[in-house]
Structure formats: C-alpha cells, structure tokens
Coordinates of C-alpha atoms in Angstrom, one line a residue:
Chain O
X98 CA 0.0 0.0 0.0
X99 CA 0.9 3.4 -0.6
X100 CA 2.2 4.6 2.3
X101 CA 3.5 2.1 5.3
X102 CA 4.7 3.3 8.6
X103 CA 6.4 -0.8 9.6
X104 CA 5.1 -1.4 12.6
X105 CA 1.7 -0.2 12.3
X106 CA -0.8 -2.9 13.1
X107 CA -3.9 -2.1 12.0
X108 CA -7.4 -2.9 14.7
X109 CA -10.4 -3.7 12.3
X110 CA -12.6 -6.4 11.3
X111 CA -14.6 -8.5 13.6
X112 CA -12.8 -8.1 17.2
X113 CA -15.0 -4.5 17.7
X114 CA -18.3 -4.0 19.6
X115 CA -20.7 -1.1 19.7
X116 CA -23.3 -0.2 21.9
X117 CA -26.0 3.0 22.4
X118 CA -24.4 5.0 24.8
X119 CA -27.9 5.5 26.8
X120 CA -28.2 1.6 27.0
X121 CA -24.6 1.4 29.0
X122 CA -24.4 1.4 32.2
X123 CA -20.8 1.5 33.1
X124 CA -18.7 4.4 32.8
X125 CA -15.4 3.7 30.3
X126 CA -13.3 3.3 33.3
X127 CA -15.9 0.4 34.6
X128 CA -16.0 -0.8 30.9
X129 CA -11.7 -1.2 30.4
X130 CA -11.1 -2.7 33.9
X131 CA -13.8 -4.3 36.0
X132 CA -16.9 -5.1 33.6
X133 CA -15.6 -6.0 29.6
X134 CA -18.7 -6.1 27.5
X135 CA -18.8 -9.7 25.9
X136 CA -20.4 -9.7 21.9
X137 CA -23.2 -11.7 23.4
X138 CA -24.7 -8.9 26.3
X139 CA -27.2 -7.1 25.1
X140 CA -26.8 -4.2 24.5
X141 CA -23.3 -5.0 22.6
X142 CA -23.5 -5.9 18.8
X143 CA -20.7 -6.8 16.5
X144 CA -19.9 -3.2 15.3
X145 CA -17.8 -1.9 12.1
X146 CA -15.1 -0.6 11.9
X147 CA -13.5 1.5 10.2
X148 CA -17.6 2.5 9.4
X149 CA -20.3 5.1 11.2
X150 CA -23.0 4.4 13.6
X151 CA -25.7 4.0 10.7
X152 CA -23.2 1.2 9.2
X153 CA -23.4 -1.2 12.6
X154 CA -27.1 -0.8 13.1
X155 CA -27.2 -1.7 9.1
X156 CA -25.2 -4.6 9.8
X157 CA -26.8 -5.8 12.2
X158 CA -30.1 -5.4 11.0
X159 CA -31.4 -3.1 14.0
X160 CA -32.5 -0.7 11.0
X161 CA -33.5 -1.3 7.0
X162 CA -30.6 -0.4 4.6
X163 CA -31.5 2.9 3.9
X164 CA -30.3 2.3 0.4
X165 CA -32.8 0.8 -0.9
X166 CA -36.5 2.5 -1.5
X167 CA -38.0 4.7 0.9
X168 CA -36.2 2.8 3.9
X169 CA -34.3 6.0 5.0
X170 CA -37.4 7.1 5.9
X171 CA -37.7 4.3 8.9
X172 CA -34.5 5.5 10.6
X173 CA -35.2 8.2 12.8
X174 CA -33.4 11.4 12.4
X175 CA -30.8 13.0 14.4
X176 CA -33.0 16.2 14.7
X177 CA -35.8 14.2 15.9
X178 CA -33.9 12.0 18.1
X179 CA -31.2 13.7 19.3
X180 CA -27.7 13.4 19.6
X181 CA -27.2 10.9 22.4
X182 CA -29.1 8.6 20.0
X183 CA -26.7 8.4 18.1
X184 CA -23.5 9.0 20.5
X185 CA -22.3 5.3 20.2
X186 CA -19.6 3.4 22.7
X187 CA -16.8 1.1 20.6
X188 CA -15.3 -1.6 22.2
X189 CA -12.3 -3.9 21.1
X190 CA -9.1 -5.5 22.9
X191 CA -5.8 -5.9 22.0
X192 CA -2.4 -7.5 22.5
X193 CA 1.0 -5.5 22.9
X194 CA 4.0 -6.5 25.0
X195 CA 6.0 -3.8 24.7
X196 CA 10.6 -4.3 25.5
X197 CA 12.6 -2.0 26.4
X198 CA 12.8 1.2 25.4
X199 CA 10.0 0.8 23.3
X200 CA 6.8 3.1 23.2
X201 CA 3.6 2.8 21.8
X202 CA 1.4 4.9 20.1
X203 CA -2.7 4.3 19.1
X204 CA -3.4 6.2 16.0
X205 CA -7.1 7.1 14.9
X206 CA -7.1 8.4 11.4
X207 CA -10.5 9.8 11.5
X208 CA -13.0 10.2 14.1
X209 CA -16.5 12.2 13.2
X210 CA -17.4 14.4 15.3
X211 CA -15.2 13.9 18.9
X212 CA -14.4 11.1 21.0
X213 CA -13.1 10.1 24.6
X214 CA -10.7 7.4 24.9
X215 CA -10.6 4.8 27.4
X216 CA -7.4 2.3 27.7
X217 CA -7.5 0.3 30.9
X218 CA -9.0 2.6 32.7
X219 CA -6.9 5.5 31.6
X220 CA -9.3 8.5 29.5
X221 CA -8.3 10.7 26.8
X222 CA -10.4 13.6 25.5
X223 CA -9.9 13.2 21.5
X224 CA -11.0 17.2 20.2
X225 CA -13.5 18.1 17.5
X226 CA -12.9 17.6 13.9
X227 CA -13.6 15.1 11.4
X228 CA -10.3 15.9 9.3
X229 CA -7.7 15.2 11.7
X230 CA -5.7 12.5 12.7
X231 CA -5.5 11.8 16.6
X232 CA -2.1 9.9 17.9
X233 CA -1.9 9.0 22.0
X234 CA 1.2 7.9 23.3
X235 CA -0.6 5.0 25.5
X236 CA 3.4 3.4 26.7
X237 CA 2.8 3.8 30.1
X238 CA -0.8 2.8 30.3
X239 CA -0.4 -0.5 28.3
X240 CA -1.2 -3.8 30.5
X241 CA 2.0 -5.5 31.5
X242 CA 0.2 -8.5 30.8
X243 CA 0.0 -7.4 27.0
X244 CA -4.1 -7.9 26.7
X245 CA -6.0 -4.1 27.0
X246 CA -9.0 -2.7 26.6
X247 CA -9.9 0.1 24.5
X248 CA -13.3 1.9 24.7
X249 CA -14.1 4.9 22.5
X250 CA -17.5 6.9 23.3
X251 CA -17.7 8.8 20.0
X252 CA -20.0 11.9 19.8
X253 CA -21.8 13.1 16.4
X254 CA -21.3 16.9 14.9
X255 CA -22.2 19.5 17.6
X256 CA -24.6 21.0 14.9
X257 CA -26.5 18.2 13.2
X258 CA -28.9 20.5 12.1
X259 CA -32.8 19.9 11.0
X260 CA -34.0 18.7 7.5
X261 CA -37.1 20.9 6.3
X262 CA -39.8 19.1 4.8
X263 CA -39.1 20.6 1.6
X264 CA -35.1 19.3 1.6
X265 CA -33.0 20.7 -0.1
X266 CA -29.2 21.3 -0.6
X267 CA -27.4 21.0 2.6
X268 CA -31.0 20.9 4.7
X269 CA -31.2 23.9 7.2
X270 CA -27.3 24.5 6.7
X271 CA -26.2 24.2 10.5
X272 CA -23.6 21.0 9.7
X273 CA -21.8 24.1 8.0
X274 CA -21.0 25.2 11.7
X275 CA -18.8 22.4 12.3
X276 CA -15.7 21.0 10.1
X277 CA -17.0 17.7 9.0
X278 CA -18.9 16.5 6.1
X279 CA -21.9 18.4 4.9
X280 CA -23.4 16.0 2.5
X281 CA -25.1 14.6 5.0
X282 CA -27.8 16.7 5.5
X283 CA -29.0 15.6 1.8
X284 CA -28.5 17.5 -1.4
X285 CA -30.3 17.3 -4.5
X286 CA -29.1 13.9 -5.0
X287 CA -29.0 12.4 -1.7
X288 CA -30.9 11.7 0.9
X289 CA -30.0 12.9 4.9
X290 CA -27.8 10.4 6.6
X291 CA -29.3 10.1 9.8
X292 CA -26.2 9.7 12.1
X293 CA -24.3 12.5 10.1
X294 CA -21.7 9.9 9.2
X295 CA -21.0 9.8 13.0
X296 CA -18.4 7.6 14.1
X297 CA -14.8 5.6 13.5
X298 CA -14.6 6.6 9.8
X299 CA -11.4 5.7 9.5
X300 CA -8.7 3.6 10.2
X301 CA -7.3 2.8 13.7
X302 CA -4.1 1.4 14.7
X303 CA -1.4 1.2 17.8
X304 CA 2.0 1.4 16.1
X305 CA 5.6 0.5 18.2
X306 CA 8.6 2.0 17.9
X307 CA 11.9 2.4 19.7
X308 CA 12.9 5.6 21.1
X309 CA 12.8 7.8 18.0
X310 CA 9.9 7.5 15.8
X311 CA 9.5 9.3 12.0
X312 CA 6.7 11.8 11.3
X313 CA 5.1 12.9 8.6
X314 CA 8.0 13.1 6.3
X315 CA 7.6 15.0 3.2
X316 CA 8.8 14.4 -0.2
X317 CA 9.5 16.6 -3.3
X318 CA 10.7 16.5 -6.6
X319 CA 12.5 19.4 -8.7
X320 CA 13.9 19.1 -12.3
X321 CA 16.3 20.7 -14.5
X322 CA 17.3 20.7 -18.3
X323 CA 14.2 19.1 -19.6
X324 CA 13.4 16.4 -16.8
X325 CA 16.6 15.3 -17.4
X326 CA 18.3 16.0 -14.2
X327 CA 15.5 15.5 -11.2
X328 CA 16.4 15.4 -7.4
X329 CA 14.4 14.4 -4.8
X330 CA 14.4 16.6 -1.3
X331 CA 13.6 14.5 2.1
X332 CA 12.5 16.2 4.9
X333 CA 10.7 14.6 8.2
X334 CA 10.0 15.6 11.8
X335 CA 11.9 13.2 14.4
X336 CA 10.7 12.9 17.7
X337 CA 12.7 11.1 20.3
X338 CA 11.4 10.3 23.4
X339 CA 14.2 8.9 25.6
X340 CA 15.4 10.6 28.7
X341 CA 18.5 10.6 26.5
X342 CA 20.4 12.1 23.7
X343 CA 19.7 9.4 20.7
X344 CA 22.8 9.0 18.3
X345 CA 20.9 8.0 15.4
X346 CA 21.6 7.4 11.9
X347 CA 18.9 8.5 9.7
X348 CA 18.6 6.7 6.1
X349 CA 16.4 7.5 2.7
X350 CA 16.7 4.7 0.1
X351 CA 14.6 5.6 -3.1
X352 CA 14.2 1.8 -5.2
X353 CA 12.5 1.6 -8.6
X354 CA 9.5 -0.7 -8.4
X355 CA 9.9 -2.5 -11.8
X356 CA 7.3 -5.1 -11.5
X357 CA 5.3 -6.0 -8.4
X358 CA 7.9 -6.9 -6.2
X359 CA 10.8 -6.5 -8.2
X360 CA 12.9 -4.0 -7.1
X361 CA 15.9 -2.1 -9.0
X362 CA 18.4 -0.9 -6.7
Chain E
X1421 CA 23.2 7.3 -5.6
X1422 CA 20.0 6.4 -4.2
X1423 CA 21.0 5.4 -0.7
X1424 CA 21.8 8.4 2.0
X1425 CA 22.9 7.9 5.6
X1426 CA 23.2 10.9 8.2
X1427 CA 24.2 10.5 11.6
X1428 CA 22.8 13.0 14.0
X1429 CA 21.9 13.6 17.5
X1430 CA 18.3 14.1 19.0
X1431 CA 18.2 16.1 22.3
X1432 CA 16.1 14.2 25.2
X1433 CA 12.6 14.3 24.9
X1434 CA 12.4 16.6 21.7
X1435 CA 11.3 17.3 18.4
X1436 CA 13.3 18.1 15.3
X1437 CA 12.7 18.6 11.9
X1438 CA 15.5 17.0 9.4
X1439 CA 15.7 17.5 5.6
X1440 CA 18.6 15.2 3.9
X1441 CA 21.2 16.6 0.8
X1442 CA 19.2 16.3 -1.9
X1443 CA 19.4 13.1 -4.0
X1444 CA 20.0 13.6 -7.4
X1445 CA 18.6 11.2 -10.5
X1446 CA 19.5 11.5 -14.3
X1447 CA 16.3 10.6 -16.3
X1448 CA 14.0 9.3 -13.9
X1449 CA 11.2 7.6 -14.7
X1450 CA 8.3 10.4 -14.9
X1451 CA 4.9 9.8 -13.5
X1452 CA 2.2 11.0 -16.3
X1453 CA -1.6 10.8 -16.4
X1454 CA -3.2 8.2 -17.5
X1455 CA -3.1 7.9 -21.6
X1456 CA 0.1 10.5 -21.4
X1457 CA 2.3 7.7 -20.1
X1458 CA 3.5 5.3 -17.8
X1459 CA 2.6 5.7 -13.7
X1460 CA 6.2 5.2 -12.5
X1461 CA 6.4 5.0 -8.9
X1462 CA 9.4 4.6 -6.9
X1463 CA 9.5 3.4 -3.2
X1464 CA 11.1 5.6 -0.7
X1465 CA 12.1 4.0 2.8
X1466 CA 13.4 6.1 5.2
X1467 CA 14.1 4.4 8.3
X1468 CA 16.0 5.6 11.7
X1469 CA 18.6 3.3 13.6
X1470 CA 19.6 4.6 17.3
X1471 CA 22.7 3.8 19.0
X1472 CA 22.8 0.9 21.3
X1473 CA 18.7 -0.2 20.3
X1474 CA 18.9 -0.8 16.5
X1475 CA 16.4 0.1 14.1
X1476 CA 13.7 2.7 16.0
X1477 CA 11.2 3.1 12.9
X1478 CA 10.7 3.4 9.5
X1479 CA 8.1 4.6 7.0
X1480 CA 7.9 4.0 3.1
X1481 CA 5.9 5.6 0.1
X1482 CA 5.2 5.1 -3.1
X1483 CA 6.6 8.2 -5.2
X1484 CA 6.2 9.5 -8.3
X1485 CA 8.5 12.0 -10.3
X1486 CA 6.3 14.8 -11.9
X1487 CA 5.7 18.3 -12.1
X1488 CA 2.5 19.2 -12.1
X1489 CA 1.3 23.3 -13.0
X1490 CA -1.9 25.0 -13.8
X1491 CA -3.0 28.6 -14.4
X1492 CA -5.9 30.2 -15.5
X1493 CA -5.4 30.5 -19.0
X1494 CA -6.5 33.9 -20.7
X1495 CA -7.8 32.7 -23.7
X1496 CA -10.3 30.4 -22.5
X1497 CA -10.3 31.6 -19.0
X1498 CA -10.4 27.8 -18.0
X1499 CA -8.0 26.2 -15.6
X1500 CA -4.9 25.0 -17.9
X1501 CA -3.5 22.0 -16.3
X1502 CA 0.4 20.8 -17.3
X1503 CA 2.1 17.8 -16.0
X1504 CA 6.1 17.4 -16.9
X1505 CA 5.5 20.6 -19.1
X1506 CA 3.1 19.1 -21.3
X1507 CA -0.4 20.2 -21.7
X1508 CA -3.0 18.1 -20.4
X1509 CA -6.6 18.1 -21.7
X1510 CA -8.4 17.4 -18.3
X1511 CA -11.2 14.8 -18.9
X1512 CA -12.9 14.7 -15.4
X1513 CA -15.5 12.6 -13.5
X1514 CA -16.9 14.2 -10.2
X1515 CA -16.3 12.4 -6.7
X1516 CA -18.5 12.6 -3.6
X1517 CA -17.3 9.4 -1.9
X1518 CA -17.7 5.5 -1.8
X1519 CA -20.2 4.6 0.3
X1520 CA -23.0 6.8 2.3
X1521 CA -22.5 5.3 5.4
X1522 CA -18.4 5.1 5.1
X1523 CA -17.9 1.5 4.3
X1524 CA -14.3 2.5 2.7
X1525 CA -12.4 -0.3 1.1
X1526 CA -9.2 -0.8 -0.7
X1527 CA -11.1 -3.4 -2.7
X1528 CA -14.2 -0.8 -3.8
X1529 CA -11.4 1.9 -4.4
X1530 CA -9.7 0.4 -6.2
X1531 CA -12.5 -0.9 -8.6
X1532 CA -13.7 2.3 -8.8
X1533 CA -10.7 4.2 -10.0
X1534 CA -9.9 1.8 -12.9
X1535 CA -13.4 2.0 -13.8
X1536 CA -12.6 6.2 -14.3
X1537 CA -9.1 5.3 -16.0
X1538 CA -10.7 2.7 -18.2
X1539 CA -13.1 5.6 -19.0
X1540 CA -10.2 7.1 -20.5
X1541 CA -10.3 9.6 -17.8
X1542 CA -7.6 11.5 -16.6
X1543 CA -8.8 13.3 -13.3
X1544 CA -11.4 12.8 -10.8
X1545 CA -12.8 16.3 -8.5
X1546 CA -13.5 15.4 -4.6
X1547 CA -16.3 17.7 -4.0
X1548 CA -15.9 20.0 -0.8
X1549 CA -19.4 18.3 0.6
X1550 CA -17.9 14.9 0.3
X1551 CA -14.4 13.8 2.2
X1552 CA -10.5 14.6 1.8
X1553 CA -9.8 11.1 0.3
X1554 CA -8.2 8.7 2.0
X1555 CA -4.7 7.7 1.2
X1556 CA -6.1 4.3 -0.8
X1557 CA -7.8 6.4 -2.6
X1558 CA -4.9 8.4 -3.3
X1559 CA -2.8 5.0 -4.0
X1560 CA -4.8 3.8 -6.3
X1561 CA -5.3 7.4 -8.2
X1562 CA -0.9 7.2 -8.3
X1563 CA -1.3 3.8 -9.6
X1564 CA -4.1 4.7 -12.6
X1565 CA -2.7 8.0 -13.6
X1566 CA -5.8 9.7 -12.3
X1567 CA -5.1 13.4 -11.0
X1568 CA -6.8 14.3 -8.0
X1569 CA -8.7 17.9 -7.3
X1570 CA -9.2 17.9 -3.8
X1571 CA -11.5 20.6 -2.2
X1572 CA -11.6 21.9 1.4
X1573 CA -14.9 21.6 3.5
X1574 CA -16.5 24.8 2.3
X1575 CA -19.9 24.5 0.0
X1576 CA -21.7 27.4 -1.7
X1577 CA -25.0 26.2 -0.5
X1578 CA -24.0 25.6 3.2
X1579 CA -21.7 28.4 3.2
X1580 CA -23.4 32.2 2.6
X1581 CA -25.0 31.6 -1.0
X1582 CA -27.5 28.9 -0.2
X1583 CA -31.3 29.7 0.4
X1584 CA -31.5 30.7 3.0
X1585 CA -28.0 32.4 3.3
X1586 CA -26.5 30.7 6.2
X1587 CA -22.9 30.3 7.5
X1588 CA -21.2 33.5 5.3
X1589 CA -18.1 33.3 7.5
X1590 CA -17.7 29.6 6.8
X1591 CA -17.5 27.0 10.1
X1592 CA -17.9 28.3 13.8
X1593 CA -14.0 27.6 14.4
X1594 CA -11.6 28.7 12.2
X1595 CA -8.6 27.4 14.2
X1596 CA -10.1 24.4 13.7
X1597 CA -10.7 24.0 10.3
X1598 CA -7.0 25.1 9.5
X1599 CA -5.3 22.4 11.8
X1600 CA -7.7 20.1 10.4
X1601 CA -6.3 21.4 6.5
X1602 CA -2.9 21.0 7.6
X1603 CA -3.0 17.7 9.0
X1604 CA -4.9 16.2 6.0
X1605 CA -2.3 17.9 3.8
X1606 CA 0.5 15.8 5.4
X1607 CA -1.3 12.9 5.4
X1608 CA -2.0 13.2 1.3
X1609 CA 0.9 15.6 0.0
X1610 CA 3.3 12.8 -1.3
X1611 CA 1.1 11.4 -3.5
X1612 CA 1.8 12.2 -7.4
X1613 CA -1.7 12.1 -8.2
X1614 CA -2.3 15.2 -5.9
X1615 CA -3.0 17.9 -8.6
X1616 CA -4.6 20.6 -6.9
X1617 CA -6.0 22.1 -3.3
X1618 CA -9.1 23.8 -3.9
X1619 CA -11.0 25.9 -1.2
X1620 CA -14.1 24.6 -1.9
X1621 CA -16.8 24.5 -4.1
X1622 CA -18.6 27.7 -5.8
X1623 CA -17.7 29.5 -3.1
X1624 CA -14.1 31.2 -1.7
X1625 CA -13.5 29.9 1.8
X1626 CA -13.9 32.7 4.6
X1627 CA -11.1 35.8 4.1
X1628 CA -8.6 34.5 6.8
X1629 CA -9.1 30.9 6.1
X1630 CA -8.5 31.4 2.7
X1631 CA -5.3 33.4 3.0
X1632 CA -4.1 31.1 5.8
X1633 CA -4.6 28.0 3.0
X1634 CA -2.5 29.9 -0.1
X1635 CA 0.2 30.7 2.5
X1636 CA 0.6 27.2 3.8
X1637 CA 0.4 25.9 -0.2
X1638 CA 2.9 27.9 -1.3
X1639 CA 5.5 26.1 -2.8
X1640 CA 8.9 26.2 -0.7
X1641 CA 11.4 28.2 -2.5
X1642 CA 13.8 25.3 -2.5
X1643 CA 11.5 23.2 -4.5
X1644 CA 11.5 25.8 -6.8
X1645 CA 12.2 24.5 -10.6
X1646 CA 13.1 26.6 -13.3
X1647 CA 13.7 24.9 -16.9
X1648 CA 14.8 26.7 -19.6
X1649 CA 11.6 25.5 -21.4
X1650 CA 9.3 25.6 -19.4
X1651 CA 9.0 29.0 -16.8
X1652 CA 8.2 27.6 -13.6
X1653 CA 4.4 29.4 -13.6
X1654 CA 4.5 29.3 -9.5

C-alpha cells in the first residue's frame, strides 16, 4: 500500500463492539477494567469498523438499509432524536507486549465528530474535527500483561442541524458550523444520513517504535534541463522520546518498483 | 546514488525537523496521467537506527516523479493543467465518496478508479461536501494515472450563497478548520496524483481561512524549478 509506517498494526474487522451510549451502564473506566462487554450482552452488537454508527445498526439489521427504496425514511433522524441517540460506545481489545525502550502509540485516522478514549482505565479527550488525525502515546498505560482494553465513546457533529420538509441542498445549513462533512444533510441527490456519518470513519491502529519515531515526512521532486536531471528533497520531523540524547543514523533509500515486487536498486 | 545515511543527535525528549542533501537522478522515470504515459512509482524508505537499540522506525511511500502546473489561462479563461510541461486536456469525473455510510475499502477503491481510468479519464474532483480522500484512494489514483482535485470543506449552498443564506463566515471555528487542513495535507501531500488544493466548491472559503490556505500551499522556495523550457508558472 501506498504509504507504510512498519510497525503499524492495523485494529479492524470483527474483534470490535458497539453499543447505544444510553443503553450502558458502566462508565469507560468500569467498561476497560472491571466489567468488559462480551459480543453476546445485550446491549453490545458486532460493530464496524473503520464504518459510522448508521453502518453497525445496518449490519446488524437493528434498521433497513436505507439504500434501498423509501427505507431512509424508517430510521429516525438525528434532529428528531437527538444526539445521544446516536452517541455510540466502541469496544475492542488488544495485544501488545511492549521491551525496552520501546513506546507505543494508538493512531485514529478519523474520528466524526469527537471522542473520549478509554485504555485500561486511563481516558483521553480526542478534540473536534472530522479531518484530523488523533495519535496517543498510550506506553505507560499499556497492560503489562499485553491484553488491553480500549473503549471509545464517539459523539456526532455539535450542529447536526434539522432537515425541512421541503429538503434541499445541505438541509437547514447548520452542519456548515462544524468542520466535517456536509453531504449529509442531503443535497439534490441524496438523501440525509441520519447519524451524520457519526463515528470511526477511518482507520485505527497502535504502532511500536523504539525511542525515535518518523513523522510525517515529506517528499518533493525538482527538475532541470528538460526532466533530465530530477532530485528528490527528504524532509521529516523526528521525535525522540528517551530521557537521553539518541545517536541516530537517519537513512532515505529511493528503489525503482519494476514489477510488483521487483525491485531495482 | 539512491541510498543516503546521516548521523545525528536528537536532544532528550524533543522534536526536530530533518531534511537530507538532496538526491539527485538522471532521467528518472516520470509519473504521467493516465493515456500520457506510464505511472512510474518509486518506493522511498526512510528508516532511523539509534545507537545501542537498532532500528527505531521506518516509513515507506510510493513516489512518483512529476511536475504538475496550472494557471488560469487567458484565452479560455479555463483552468490549464500541465504535467512534466506538457499540456494536459483534463477529462474529469466528479467524486463525492464511496459509500454513504463510510464503508471505505481498498477493494471498492480500487475498482472504482480503474473503472474512471478505463473511461479514458484523466482526473477525478473530490467535491468540498464529500471527504479529503483517504490515502487508498490516493494509491490507487498514483497507480491509474488519475489526477486528484481535492477541495476543502467549504460549500456554496451551506456556506453564505444557499437559500437561506447561512454560515457567510464559513465553520464556527476557524482554528479548527485550519489544523484540520494542515494535517490532512500531510497525510496526502506525497502522492503524485495530488493535482490541486481547492478551497471549496462555488464559493471562496472565509477571508482569513483562505489566505491562511494559499500561504501554507505555497510552494517552498527550495523546490522551486526553473527549466529553460518551461518558466516555472509558480
């Protein structure tokens, strides 16, 4: 894939829950140390992810695909509902043993609208914004036993807005308040999502490194007589985050994929 | 040539930013647009060793050598798109995104992107309403030849020309809307398929947020190209 950071490992597919955040009775502290939800209490439910709120209920059939005919208009609005309807708890575990002078990092890649964090116990306030990545050093709080628990309450847009009768592009506007998608108050050619796309949009992963790790790094070409003479300029942010001075040795290698898997060196 | 090593010391719990010499190639393989050439990507590793641990990280990408330019062009007063110096007649598909409930997938990406490049298209326009693409969406644009006009979250209709006018100074927080710019821009800038940041869509982006955006997308004076055939247009 396009871009790899090594020792990323990504947490999707099957291993996640999701229940109704009214439904729960445990706090995220309760739910990552003393009472685990299991797949088969009610109210848990297998839940995806990456995927919004809408896409679990979907899955598992709590609601019609709103897809197909006039089923959108069996899911109850946000407006009408309100937002703790839709302000969902995510579940999962994990497994990272951690040596030394290792640290640990869990990376969301897109949350809509705002989330808290809960990792044994431990919370973490994740801010607003549906266009931003979110990265929490969690090396100190990881279970020496290696097996943790992650809980994530996740809270739609502040300003869902209301959908007039009549429709229309973009409904009554208010999504515009916040920075997230606007689609989803329905256009011309598109119904209103009733979540507002809220949820774990996008990827989510805990990624170990040793006491330096690379960010970001940022790659640019320039040329000169015709193309012919091209150089490549390599820049990236270093973080090191030892109680010592690292002696590192920093390399760029630049390979010409040939064929899948055939590299020119 | 294409292998660089630099030793260097990082203070204690700190933060640095490091660029390397720049590494030269003769004739590289260029990245062109689909039906203009061959994608050619090249995989960059950069990896970091530390004294006494051994390897700490490292990150790869898929890279592609191209220049990419566009202007408004005052005889049609159209957007005139160049890539490697060569004009590029822009055949275009818009792009709101995947799935209405965000059911993303490498697998759906990437069969909808060679379904726009065996459409003998060359670009595809994310529309400000829908999402900043995800980087398989990006891949799989590098790996088609598909340019990419990416728009900011700013709509005409949501944003102070819609009935009724609402929002005319764009989002509630600004701050937020530009850390949320800048971080998507370094998640997607390496990708060759990138063509263009756009503010949004039929409408200009509120004053400040729009003249924070042109500063930050300036193009760094080092990068800064100038061939005797073609001016760099900036």
């Amino acid at each position: 894939m396009a871009e790899e950071h090594h020792r990323k490992t990504t947490l999707d597919g099957g291993s996640w829950l999701a229940a109704r955040s009214t439904e729960v009775k445990f706090t995220g502290t309760q739910l990552t140390t003393t009472h685990p939800p299991t797949s088969s209490t009610s109210p848990w439910i297998q839940a995806v992810v990456p995927g919004t709120v809408l896409a679990t209920l979907v899955k598992n059939k709590v609601v019609p695909d709103p897809f197909y005919g006039l089923q959108n208009e069996a899911i109850i609005d946000i407006a009408d509902s309100g937002r703790e309807f839709y302000t969902f708890w995510f579940f999962t575990t994990f497994h990272c043993n951690l040596s030394t002078n290792q640290y640990c990092d869990l990376n969301f890649r897109g949350i809509n609208y705002s989330a808290d964090v809960y990792l044994n116990g431990h919370k973490t306030v994740l801010p607003k914004g549906m266009f931003r990545r979110h990265s929490i050093d969690v090396t100190d709080i990881l279970h020496p036993d290696g097996n943790n628990l992650l809980a994530v309450l996740v809270h739609p847009p502040d300003h869902p807005g209301t959908i007039p009768p009549e429709g229309g592009q973009g409904g009554d506007h208010e999504i515009g308040k916040d920075v997230t998608t606007q689609y989803v108050e329905g256009w011309d050619w598109m119904t209103p999502i009733r979540d507002r796309n809220t949820g774990i949009w996008d990827e989510v992963s805990i990624s170990v490194t040793g006491p330096v790790k690379i960010i970001d790094p940022h790659l640019v070409s320039s040329f000169f007589d015709n193309y012919e003479r091209a150089y490549l300029h390599t820049t990236t942010e270093l973080e090191n985050r030892s109680s010592w001075t690292a002696e590192c040795s920093l390399t760029v290698q630049v390979t010409m994929e040939l064929e899948d898997s055939i590299c020119l060196v | 040539e294409h292998l660089q090593t630099r030793n260097l010391s990082i203070p204690a719990k700190s933060r640095v930013q490091y660029t390397f010499p720049e590494l030269f190639f003769y004739k590289p393989n260029l990245w062109w647009p689909n039906g203009m050439g061959k994608q050619s990507l090249y995989n960059v590793v950069i990896s970091i060793d530390v004294k006494e641990f051994g390897e700490s990280d490292s990150w790869s990408h898929l890279f592609g050598f191209r220049k990419i330019e566009s202007h408004i062009d005052d005889a049609t007063g159209g957007r005139l798109f160049k890539v490697n110096g060569e004009p590029v007649f822009i055949r275009g598909g818009n792009w709101i995104l995947s799935d209405g409930l965000l059911r993303l997938s490498k697998k759906r990406y990437n069969t909808d992107i060679k379904f726009h490049a065996d459409m003998n298209f060359n670009m595809i326009r994310c529309w400000g309403g829908g999402l900043a693409e995800r980087p398989e969406f990006y891949h799989y644009c590098d790996y088609y030849g598909i340019l990419v006009w990416q728009e900011f979250w700013i709509t005409g209709d949501v944003d102070g020309r819609g009935v009724p006018i609402s929002n005319p100074k764009g989002p509630l927080d600004h701050d937020l809307f530009l850390f949320c710019a800048r971080d998507t821009v370094k998640l997607l800038r390496n990708h060759p398929s990138l063509a263009l940041w756009v503010g949004g869509n039929e409408q200009t982006p509120p004053d400040d947020i729009n003249a924070a955006l042109k500063i930050d997308l300036r193009l760094h004076p080092d990068f800064e190209s100038v061939d005797e055939n073609t001016k760099s247009m900036g």
